[in-house]
PDB file of C-alpha atoms in Angstrom:
ATOM      1  CA  UNK A   1     122.884 133.980 263.314  1.00  0.00           C
ATOM      2  CA  UNK A   2     125.470 135.762 261.405  1.00  0.00           C
ATOM      3  CA  UNK A   3     127.454 133.919 258.841  1.00  0.00           C
ATOM      4  CA  UNK A   4     130.969 135.049 258.564  1.00  0.00           C
ATOM      5  CA  UNK A   5     132.470 133.990 255.270  1.00  0.00           C
ATOM      6  CA  UNK A   6     136.149 134.486 254.865  1.00  0.00           C
ATOM      7  CA  UNK A   7     136.152 133.213 251.292  1.00  0.00           C
ATOM      8  CA  UNK A   8     133.023 134.303 249.472  1.00  0.00           C
ATOM      9  CA  UNK A   9     132.025 132.538 246.278  1.00  0.00           C
ATOM     10  CA  UNK A  10     132.987 134.276 243.083  1.00  0.00           C
ATOM     11  CA  UNK A  11     130.219 135.578 240.839  1.00  0.00           C
ATOM     12  CA  UNK A  12     129.190 133.172 238.061  1.00  0.00           C
ATOM     13  CA  UNK A  13     130.001 135.599 235.238  1.00  0.00           C
ATOM     14  CA  UNK A  14     133.670 135.729 236.260  1.00  0.00           C
ATOM     15  CA  UNK A  15     134.383 132.097 237.048  1.00  0.00           C
ATOM     16  CA  UNK A  16     132.335 129.476 235.134  1.00  0.00           C
ATOM     17  CA  UNK A  17     130.890 126.500 236.906  1.00  0.00           C
ATOM     18  CA  UNK A  18     132.926 123.326 236.702  1.00  0.00           C
ATOM     19  CA  UNK A  19     130.379 121.393 234.559  1.00  0.00           C
ATOM     20  CA  UNK A  20     130.156 124.249 232.018  1.00  0.00           C
ATOM     21  CA  UNK A  21     133.934 124.371 231.806  1.00  0.00           C
ATOM     22  CA  UNK A  22     134.072 120.607 231.201  1.00  0.00           C
ATOM     23  CA  UNK A  23     131.486 120.833 228.403  1.00  0.00           C
ATOM     24  CA  UNK A  24     133.396 123.660 226.669  1.00  0.00           C
ATOM     25  CA  UNK A  25     136.733 121.829 226.894  1.00  0.00           C
ATOM     26  CA  UNK A  26     135.137 118.572 225.719  1.00  0.00           C
ATOM     27  CA  UNK A  27     133.569 120.312 222.684  1.00  0.00           C
ATOM     28  CA  UNK A  28     136.899 121.944 221.763  1.00  0.00           C
ATOM     29  CA  UNK A  29     138.842 118.656 222.081  1.00  0.00           C
ATOM     30  CA  UNK A  30     136.229 116.840 219.929  1.00  0.00           C
ATOM     31  CA  UNK A  31     136.576 119.532 217.267  1.00  0.00           C
ATOM     32  CA  UNK A  32     140.363 119.234 217.313  1.00  0.00           C
ATOM     33  CA  UNK A  33     140.206 115.437 217.050  1.00  0.00           C
ATOM     34  CA  UNK A  34     137.759 115.648 214.132  1.00  0.00           C
ATOM     35  CA  UNK A  35     139.984 118.164 212.291  1.00  0.00           C
ATOM     36  CA  UNK A  36     143.038 116.002 212.906  1.00  0.00           C
ATOM     37  CA  UNK A  37     141.254 112.912 211.534  1.00  0.00           C
ATOM     38  CA  UNK A  38     140.078 114.811 208.454  1.00  0.00           C
ATOM     39  CA  UNK A  39     143.587 116.181 207.830  1.00  0.00           C
ATOM     40  CA  UNK A  40     145.147 112.717 208.218  1.00  0.00           C
ATOM     41  CA  UNK A  41     142.539 111.129 205.918  1.00  0.00           C
ATOM     42  CA  UNK A  42     143.064 113.850 203.297  1.00  0.00           C
ATOM     43  CA  UNK A  43     146.873 113.481 203.365  1.00  0.00           C
ATOM     44  CA  UNK A  44     146.640 109.684 203.214  1.00  0.00           C
ATOM     45  CA  UNK A  45     144.247 109.896 200.251  1.00  0.00           C
ATOM     46  CA  UNK A  46     146.618 112.222 198.363  1.00  0.00           C
ATOM     47  CA  UNK A  47     149.595 109.962 199.146  1.00  0.00           C
ATOM     48  CA  UNK A  48     147.805 106.803 197.939  1.00  0.00           C
ATOM     49  CA  UNK A  49     146.558 108.581 194.797  1.00  0.00           C
ATOM     50  CA  UNK A  50     150.142 109.621 194.037  1.00  0.00           C
ATOM     51  CA  UNK A  51     151.404 106.052 194.507  1.00  0.00           C
ATOM     52  CA  UNK A  52     148.679 104.675 192.221  1.00  0.00           C
ATOM     53  CA  UNK A  53     149.394 107.292 189.527  1.00  0.00           C
ATOM     54  CA  UNK A  54     153.136 106.595 189.731  1.00  0.00           C
ATOM     55  CA  UNK A  55     152.447 102.869 189.357  1.00  0.00           C
ATOM     56  CA  UNK A  56     150.151 103.460 186.376  1.00  0.00           C
ATOM     57  CA  UNK A  57     152.527 105.799 184.544  1.00  0.00           C
ATOM     58  CA  UNK A  58     155.554 103.611 185.202  1.00  0.00           C
ATOM     59  CA  UNK A  59     154.415 100.006 185.063  1.00  0.00           C
ATOM     60  CA  UNK A  60     151.179 100.110 183.078  1.00  0.00           C
ATOM     61  CA  UNK A  61     152.499 102.338 180.298  1.00  0.00           C
ATOM     62  CA  UNK A  62     152.624  99.866 177.428  1.00  0.00           C
ATOM     63  CA  UNK A  63     155.136 100.550 174.640  1.00  0.00           C
ATOM     64  CA  UNK A  64     155.671  98.734 171.376  1.00  0.00           C
ATOM     65  CA  UNK A  65     158.801  96.571 171.393  1.00  0.00           C
ATOM     66  CA  UNK A  66     161.619  97.431 168.986  1.00  0.00           C
ATOM     67  CA  UNK A  67     163.065  95.089 166.373  1.00  0.00           C
ATOM     68  CA  UNK A  68     166.244  95.265 164.325  1.00  0.00           C
ATOM     69  CA  UNK A  69     168.357  92.974 162.184  1.00  0.00           C
ATOM     70  CA  UNK A  70     172.138  92.723 162.605  1.00  0.00           C
ATOM     71  CA  UNK A  71     175.182  90.505 161.992  1.00  0.00           C
ATOM     72  CA  UNK A  72     174.146  89.638 158.445  1.00  0.00           C
ATOM     73  CA  UNK A  73     176.272  87.122 156.569  1.00  0.00           C
ATOM     74  CA  UNK A  74     176.095  86.555 152.844  1.00  0.00           C
ATOM     75  CA  UNK A  75     177.486  83.641 150.855  1.00  0.00           C
ATOM     76  CA  UNK A  76     177.229  83.712 147.085  1.00  0.00           C
ATOM     77  CA  UNK A  77     176.851  80.337 145.348  1.00  0.00           C
ATOM     78  CA  UNK A  78     177.639  81.821 141.961  1.00  0.00           C
ATOM     79  CA  UNK A  79     174.542  80.318 140.316  1.00  0.00           C
ATOM     80  CA  UNK A  80     172.183  83.223 141.043  1.00  0.00           C
ATOM     81  CA  UNK A  81     171.466  82.178 144.651  1.00  0.00           C
ATOM     82  CA  UNK A  82     172.637  83.891 147.822  1.00  0.00           C
ATOM     83  CA  UNK A  83     172.486  82.367 151.309  1.00  0.00           C
ATOM     84  CA  UNK A  84     171.413  85.021 153.786  1.00  0.00           C
ATOM     85  CA  UNK A  85     171.765  84.531 157.567  1.00  0.00           C
ATOM     86  CA  UNK A  86     171.245  87.159 160.246  1.00  0.00           C
ATOM     87  CA  UNK A  87     170.315  87.833 163.856  1.00  0.00           C
ATOM     88  CA  UNK A  88     167.027  89.519 164.693  1.00  0.00           C
ATOM     89  CA  UNK A  89     167.028  91.400 168.001  1.00  0.00           C
ATOM     90  CA  UNK A  90     163.653  91.973 169.658  1.00  0.00           C
ATOM     91  CA  UNK A  91     163.823  94.457 172.539  1.00  0.00           C
ATOM     92  CA  UNK A  92     160.942  94.536 175.017  1.00  0.00           C
ATOM     93  CA  UNK A  93     160.824  97.954 176.734  1.00  0.00           C
ATOM     94  CA  UNK A  94     157.893  97.068 179.005  1.00  0.00           C
ATOM     95  CA  UNK A  95     157.783  95.823 182.587  1.00  0.00           C
ATOM     96  CA  UNK A  96     155.693  92.877 181.347  1.00  0.00           C
ATOM     97  CA  UNK A  97     156.322  89.906 179.064  1.00  0.00           C
ATOM     98  CA  UNK A  98     155.704  90.181 175.319  1.00  0.00           C
ATOM     99  CA  UNK A  99     154.515  87.061 173.514  1.00  0.00           C
ATOM    100  CA  UNK A 100     154.559  87.125 169.712  1.00  0.00           C
ATOM    101  CA  UNK A 101     153.314  84.926 166.882  1.00  0.00           C
ATOM    102  CA  UNK A 102     155.387  83.329 164.138  1.00  0.00           C
ATOM    103  CA  UNK A 103     156.228  85.966 161.536  1.00  0.00           C
ATOM    104  CA  UNK A 104     157.157  85.738 157.860  1.00  0.00           C
ATOM    105  CA  UNK A 105     159.724  88.325 156.785  1.00  0.00           C
ATOM    106  CA  UNK A 106     160.529  89.254 153.199  1.00  0.00           C
ATOM    107  CA  UNK A 107     163.562  90.555 151.364  1.00  0.00           C
ATOM    108  CA  UNK A 108     162.503  92.817 148.512  1.00  0.00           C
ATOM    109  CA  UNK A 109     164.314  94.725 145.800  1.00  0.00           C
ATOM    110  CA  UNK A 110     163.978  98.498 145.620  1.00  0.00           C
ATOM    111  CA  UNK A 111     161.300  97.983 142.941  1.00  0.00           C
ATOM    112  CA  UNK A 112     159.226  95.809 145.330  1.00  0.00           C
ATOM    113  CA  UNK A 113     159.963  92.333 143.934  1.00  0.00           C
ATOM    114  CA  UNK A 114     160.289  89.668 146.645  1.00  0.00           C
ATOM    115  CA  UNK A 115     163.572  87.789 146.221  1.00  0.00           C
ATOM    116  CA  UNK A 116     163.733  85.966 149.577  1.00  0.00           C
ATOM    117  CA  UNK A 117     161.809  85.064 152.728  1.00  0.00           C
ATOM    118  CA  UNK A 118     162.704  84.199 156.310  1.00  0.00           C
ATOM    119  CA  UNK A 119     160.698  83.021 159.324  1.00  0.00           C
ATOM    120  CA  UNK A 120     160.864  84.393 162.860  1.00  0.00           C
ATOM    121  CA  UNK A 121     159.427  81.606 165.063  1.00  0.00           C
ATOM    122  CA  UNK A 122     156.907  82.437 167.766  1.00  0.00           C
ATOM    123  CA  UNK A 123     158.188  83.071 171.260  1.00  0.00           C
ATOM    124  CA  UNK A 124     158.206  85.345 174.256  1.00  0.00           C
ATOM    125  CA  UNK A 125     160.496  88.137 175.427  1.00  0.00           C
ATOM    126  CA  UNK A 126     160.955  88.656 179.146  1.00  0.00           C
ATOM    127  CA  UNK A 127     160.310  92.030 180.707  1.00  0.00           C
ATOM    128  CA  UNK A 128     162.885  94.756 180.014  1.00  0.00           C
ATOM    129  CA  UNK A 129     165.140  92.429 178.014  1.00  0.00           C
ATOM    130  CA  UNK A 130     166.249  91.666 174.465  1.00  0.00           C
ATOM    131  CA  UNK A 131     165.801  88.356 172.660  1.00  0.00           C
ATOM    132  CA  UNK A 132     168.067  87.230 169.838  1.00  0.00           C
ATOM    133  CA  UNK A 133     166.684  85.029 167.041  1.00  0.00           C
ATOM    134  CA  UNK A 134     168.675  83.558 164.136  1.00  0.00           C
ATOM    135  CA  UNK A 135     167.037  83.652 160.709  1.00  0.00           C
ATOM    136  CA  UNK A 136     168.066  82.265 157.312  1.00  0.00           C
ATOM    137  CA  UNK A 137     166.870  82.913 153.793  1.00  0.00           C
ATOM    138  CA  UNK A 138     167.748  81.959 150.239  1.00  0.00           C
ATOM    139  CA  UNK A 139     167.858  84.978 147.966  1.00  0.00           C
ATOM    140  CA  UNK A 140     167.286  84.400 144.264  1.00  0.00           C
ATOM    141  CA  UNK A 141     168.872  87.168 142.250  1.00  0.00           C
ATOM    142  CA  UNK A 142     166.731  88.918 139.645  1.00  0.00           C
ATOM    143  CA  UNK A 143     167.450  87.750 136.104  1.00  0.00           C
ATOM    144  CA  UNK A 144     168.614  91.229 135.063  1.00  0.00           C
ATOM    145  CA  UNK A 145     171.650  90.885 137.378  1.00  0.00           C
ATOM    146  CA  UNK A 146     174.775  88.895 136.910  1.00  0.00           C
ATOM    147  CA  UNK A 147     177.514  88.181 139.421  1.00  0.00           C
ATOM    148  CA  UNK A 148     179.902  90.823 138.156  1.00  0.00           C
ATOM    149  CA  UNK A 149     180.626  93.817 140.383  1.00  0.00           C
ATOM    150  CA  UNK A 150     177.051  94.696 141.231  1.00  0.00           C
ATOM    151  CA  UNK A 151     175.504  96.251 144.308  1.00  0.00           C
ATOM    152  CA  UNK A 152     171.903  95.191 144.880  1.00  0.00           C
ATOM    153  CA  UNK A 153     169.818  97.466 147.162  1.00  0.00           C
ATOM    154  CA  UNK A 154     167.228  95.494 149.138  1.00  0.00           C
ATOM    155  CA  UNK A 155     164.628  96.117 151.843  1.00  0.00           C
ATOM    156  CA  UNK A 156     163.976  93.587 154.605  1.00  0.00           C
ATOM    157  CA  UNK A 157     160.454  93.788 156.047  1.00  0.00           C
ATOM    158  CA  UNK A 158     158.389  91.946 158.641  1.00  0.00           C
ATOM    159  CA  UNK A 159     155.260  92.683 160.667  1.00  0.00           C
ATOM    160  CA  UNK A 160     155.268  90.953 164.048  1.00  0.00           C
ATOM    161  CA  UNK A 161     152.024  90.656 166.010  1.00  0.00           C
ATOM    162  CA  UNK A 162     151.947  89.910 169.711  1.00  0.00           C
ATOM    163  CA  UNK A 163     150.544  90.763 173.118  1.00  0.00           C
ATOM    164  CA  UNK A 164     151.965  92.349 176.246  1.00  0.00           C
ATOM    165  CA  UNK A 165     150.790  90.212 179.167  1.00  0.00           C
ATOM    166  CA  UNK A 166     150.079  92.197 182.346  1.00  0.00           C
ATOM    167  CA  UNK A 167     149.815  89.988 185.469  1.00  0.00           C
ATOM    168  CA  UNK A 168     149.160  87.134 183.009  1.00  0.00           C
ATOM    169  CA  UNK A 169     145.520  88.299 183.060  1.00  0.00           C
ATOM    170  CA  UNK A 170     145.331  91.463 180.939  1.00  0.00           C
ATOM    171  CA  UNK A 171     146.688  91.488 177.382  1.00  0.00           C
ATOM    172  CA  UNK A 172     147.440  94.461 175.138  1.00  0.00           C
ATOM    173  CA  UNK A 173     147.958  93.843 171.418  1.00  0.00           C
ATOM    174  CA  UNK A 174     151.161  95.376 170.072  1.00  0.00           C
ATOM    175  CA  UNK A 175     152.505  95.187 166.523  1.00  0.00           C
ATOM    176  CA  UNK A 176     156.192  95.602 165.696  1.00  0.00           C
ATOM    177  CA  UNK A 177     157.353  96.564 162.208  1.00  0.00           C
ATOM    178  CA  UNK A 178     160.785  95.588 160.890  1.00  0.00           C
ATOM    179  CA  UNK A 179     161.994  97.724 158.011  1.00  0.00           C
ATOM    180  CA  UNK A 180     165.687  97.667 157.146  1.00  0.00           C
ATOM    181  CA  UNK A 181     167.350  98.936 153.992  1.00  0.00           C
ATOM    182  CA  UNK A 182     170.711  97.558 152.922  1.00  0.00           C
ATOM    183  CA  UNK A 183     172.866  96.950 149.908  1.00  0.00           C
ATOM    184  CA  UNK A 184     174.257  93.543 148.956  1.00  0.00           C
ATOM    185  CA  UNK A 185     177.698  93.745 147.412  1.00  0.00           C
ATOM    186  CA  UNK A 186     177.824  90.694 145.155  1.00  0.00           C
ATOM    187  CA  UNK A 187     181.537  91.060 144.473  1.00  0.00           C
ATOM    188  CA  UNK A 188     182.742  90.657 148.028  1.00  0.00           C
ATOM    189  CA  UNK A 189     179.562  88.969 149.387  1.00  0.00           C
ATOM    190  CA  UNK A 190     178.930  91.570 152.065  1.00  0.00           C
ATOM    191  CA  UNK A 191     176.224  93.895 153.340  1.00  0.00           C
ATOM    192  CA  UNK A 192     176.696  97.644 153.085  1.00  0.00           C
ATOM    193  CA  UNK A 193     174.704 100.660 154.312  1.00  0.00           C
ATOM    194  CA  UNK A 194     172.465  98.763 156.768  1.00  0.00           C
ATOM    195  CA  UNK A 195     169.801 101.090 158.172  1.00  0.00           C
ATOM    196  CA  UNK A 196     166.885  99.890 160.344  1.00  0.00           C
ATOM    197  CA  UNK A 197     164.042 102.197 161.310  1.00  0.00           C
TER     198      UNK A 197
END
């Protein structure tokens, strides 16, 4: 019996069998999926690391607040006493609240003699804002001075201690130094050459 084949089968080295072709395609698609997952995981990891670093360098960078004294008013009693009133501005440059303790400030002569004191009461400064506090002091003039046309150079100093509160859980201690030089003109009862560092 003769078999007459019009369409003979192709040799196996030219056309692979269907199950071998499926295995090769399946292996290649698994490799591509694995590479795609690894690439996506790597890019997501880099993106999240960048977000965390940006957060740390922006929001968790703790700076010391700044303090300055302004709007000083002087009234001379004429009996060797001067009433000193001023505004203390405390600027919080952080993204977190700054709570500070009560602070005693001094007014000293250029030689270092304390001639007056003022108190900055304890409080808290909101994030990225400035708090204004009014202070008063009685300055007793040194005995070597009289009330005739005299300019008295003085230095106002204070050391404020406080904490920056992060999430109300973490606290960083920060100290703020107030150091202002000025001259008191006793003739016209005014402040001249105010310079705060």
